[in-house]
CSV table of C-alpha atoms in Angstrom, one decimal:
chain,number,residue,atom,x,y,z
A,1220,ARG,CA,68.7,172.4,148.1
A,1221,LEU,CA,64.6,171.4,148.8
A,1222,LEU,CA,65.0,168.2,146.3
A,1223,TYR,CA,68.2,167.4,148.2
A,1224,LYS,CA,66.2,167.6,152.0
A,1225,MET,CA,63.2,165.5,150.8
A,1226,LEU,CA,65.9,162.6,150.3
A,1227,ALA,CA,67.2,163.1,153.1
A,1228,ALA,CA,64.7,162.5,155.4
A,1229,ARG,CA,63.4,159.2,153.6
A,1230,LYS,CA,64.3,156.7,155.4
A,1231,PRO,CA,66.9,153.8,154.2
A,1232,TYR,CA,64.1,150.9,153.7
A,1233,MET,CA,62.0,153.3,151.0
A,1234,ASN,CA,65.2,153.8,148.8
A,1235,ILE,CA,65.9,151.3,145.6
A,1236,SER,CA,67.9,153.9,143.9
A,1237,HIS,CA,71.0,154.2,146.2
A,1238,GLU,CA,72.6,152.7,149.5
A,1239,VAL,CA,74.5,155.4,151.1
A,1240,MET,CA,73.0,159.0,150.5
A,1241,PRO,CA,74.7,160.5,147.6
A,1242,SER,CA,76.4,163.5,148.2
A,1243,TYR,CA,74.7,166.7,147.8
A,1244,GLU,CA,76.8,167.3,144.6
A,1245,ALA,CA,76.5,164.0,143.5
A,1246,HIS,CA,72.7,164.9,144.0
A,1247,VAL,CA,72.7,167.8,141.3
A,1248,SER,CA,74.6,166.4,139.0
A,1249,PHE,CA,71.3,163.6,138.8
A,1250,VAL,CA,68.8,165.7,139.2
A,1251,ARG,CA,70.2,168.0,135.9
A,1252,THR,CA,70.2,164.5,133.3
A,1253,ARG,CA,66.2,164.9,133.9
A,1254,PRO,CA,65.9,161.9,134.5
A,1255,TYR,CA,62.3,162.7,134.6
A,1256,ARG,CA,59.4,163.7,132.2
A,1257,GLY,CA,58.3,165.8,135.2
A,1258,TRP,CA,58.9,166.6,138.9
A,1259,TYR,CA,56.9,168.4,141.4
A,1260,ILE,CA,57.2,169.5,144.5
A,1261,VAL,CA,54.0,169.6,146.1
A,1262,GLN,CA,53.2,172.5,148.6
A,1263,ASP,CA,50.5,172.1,151.1
A,1264,ARG,CA,47.8,175.5,150.3
A,1265,ASN,CA,46.5,176.0,153.9
A,1266,ASN,CA,50.2,176.4,155.7
A,1267,LYS,CA,52.7,176.3,153.1
A,1268,SER,CA,54.6,173.7,153.9
A,1269,PHE,CA,56.5,171.8,151.6
A,1270,ILE,CA,54.9,168.3,152.2
A,1271,GLY,CA,56.4,166.3,149.5
A,1272,SER,CA,57.1,165.6,145.9
A,1273,VAL,CA,56.2,163.2,142.9
A,1274,TYR,CA,57.5,162.3,139.8
A,1275,LEU,CA,56.7,160.6,136.2
A,1276,GLY,CA,60.1,159.3,134.9
A,1277,LEU,CA,61.0,158.8,131.1
A,1278,GLU,CA,59.7,154.9,131.5
A,1279,ASN,CA,56.3,156.2,133.4
A,1280,ASN,CA,57.6,155.0,136.4
A,1281,ILE,CA,55.7,157.6,139.5
A,1282,GLY,CA,57.6,158.1,142.9
A,1283,ILE,CA,55.9,159.8,145.3
A,1284,PHE,CA,57.5,161.0,148.2
A,1285,LEU,CA,55.6,162.7,151.5
A,1286,HIS,CA,57.2,164.1,154.6
A,1287,GLU,CA,55.5,161.7,157.7
A,1288,GLU,CA,53.6,164.1,159.3
A,1289,PHE,CA,51.8,164.4,155.9
A,1290,ARG,CA,51.4,161.0,155.9
A,1291,HIS,CA,48.2,159.1,155.9
A,1292,SER,CA,46.1,162.6,154.8
A,1293,GLY,CA,44.9,161.8,151.6
A,1294,TYR,CA,48.3,164.0,149.6
A,1295,GLY,CA,49.3,160.6,148.2
A,1296,SER,CA,45.9,160.1,146.3
A,1297,GLN,CA,46.2,163.9,145.3
A,1298,MET,CA,48.9,163.6,143.7
A,1299,LEU,CA,48.8,160.0,142.3
A,1300,ASP,CA,46.0,161.6,140.3
A,1301,PHE,CA,47.9,165.2,139.6
A,1302,ILE,CA,50.3,162.4,137.7
A,1303,TYR,CA,47.0,160.8,136.1
A,1304,GLU,CA,45.5,163.7,135.0
A,1305,LYS,CA,48.8,165.3,134.2
A,1306,TYR,CA,49.8,163.0,131.6
A,1307,PRO,CA,46.7,161.2,129.4
A,1308,HIS,CA,48.9,160.2,127.1
A,1309,ILE,CA,50.9,158.1,129.0
A,1310,ARG,CA,49.2,154.8,129.3
A,1311,THR,CA,50.1,152.4,131.8
A,1312,ILE,CA,52.0,153.5,135.0
A,1313,PHE,CA,54.8,151.7,137.0
A,1314,ALA,CA,55.6,152.0,140.3
A,1315,ASN,CA,58.7,150.3,141.3
A,1316,ILE,CA,58.5,150.1,145.5
A,1317,SER,CA,61.7,149.2,147.8
A,1318,PRO,CA,60.4,145.3,149.1
A,1319,ASN,CA,60.8,146.4,152.6
A,1320,ASN,CA,58.2,149.3,152.1
A,1321,SER,CA,55.3,147.6,152.8
A,1322,VAL,CA,53.1,151.5,153.3
A,1323,SER,CA,54.0,152.4,150.0
A,1324,LEU,CA,53.3,148.6,148.7
A,1325,ALA,CA,49.9,148.5,150.6
A,1326,PHE,CA,49.4,152.5,149.1
A,1327,PHE,CA,49.5,151.1,145.0
A,1328,ILE,CA,47.6,147.9,145.9
A,1329,ASN,CA,44.8,150.0,147.3
A,1330,LYS,CA,45.0,152.1,144.6
A,1331,GLY,CA,44.8,149.1,142.1
A,1332,TYR,CA,47.9,148.8,141.1
A,1333,LYS,CA,48.8,145.0,140.3
A,1334,TYR,CA,51.8,143.1,140.8
A,1335,HIS,CA,54.4,143.1,137.1
A,1336,GLY,CA,58.0,141.2,138.3
A,1337,TYR,CA,60.8,142.4,140.2
A,1338,THR,CA,64.5,143.7,140.2
A,1339,GLU,CA,67.2,141.7,141.2
A,1340,GLU,CA,70.9,142.6,142.4
A,1341,ASN,CA,73.6,140.2,143.4
A,1342,GLU,CA,70.8,138.1,144.1
A,1343,ILE,CA,69.0,140.2,146.1
A,1344,THR,CA,65.4,141.4,145.3
A,1345,ILE,CA,65.6,145.3,144.7
A,1346,GLN,CA,62.0,146.3,143.8
A,1347,TYR,CA,58.7,145.5,143.1
A,1348,THR,CA,57.2,146.6,139.5
A,1349,TYR,CA,53.6,147.0,140.2
A,1350,GLU,CA,50.8,148.4,137.0
A,1351,LYS,CA,47.8,150.3,136.9
A,1352,LEU,CA,46.3,151.7,133.7
A,1353,ASN,CA,45.9,155.3,133.6
A,1354,PRO,CA,42.2,156.0,134.2
A,1355,PHE,CA,42.9,159.4,132.1
A,1356,TYR,CA,44.4,157.4,129.5
A,1357,VAL,CA,43.2,159.1,126.2
A,1358,VAL,CA,43.6,157.6,122.6
A,1359,GLU,CA,44.5,161.0,120.1
A,1360,HIS,CA,43.0,160.4,117.1
A,1361,VAL,CA,44.5,162.0,114.0
């Protein structure tokens, strides 16, 4: 339910996976497919508020969502670092971003992400993809 509330809190211009808010049942069904390596709900240590979520998808794509009152406070950077450290075996992390989400685009560009490409549907760009080498990447030796 908490993840569904966070999904509902997102502005439509942020979305790349849906145009219409899915039903709660459809959301539960989606979550049960386990399309992520890890999906984490983030809580503020001081006031115990749920501030957002971060995930790493099966295709090494990161997603960060912060409730509006917690944006521009350093939490996004901490969430990004958490994913890097949690998955040091993942060499490249991708960020798929709606072309209309200028705040997210600026965030990832400022974090060193480089343009990788875009995805279109019906001749309309639905997402840009940026990439960055994981600064914690470790090659395992056998």
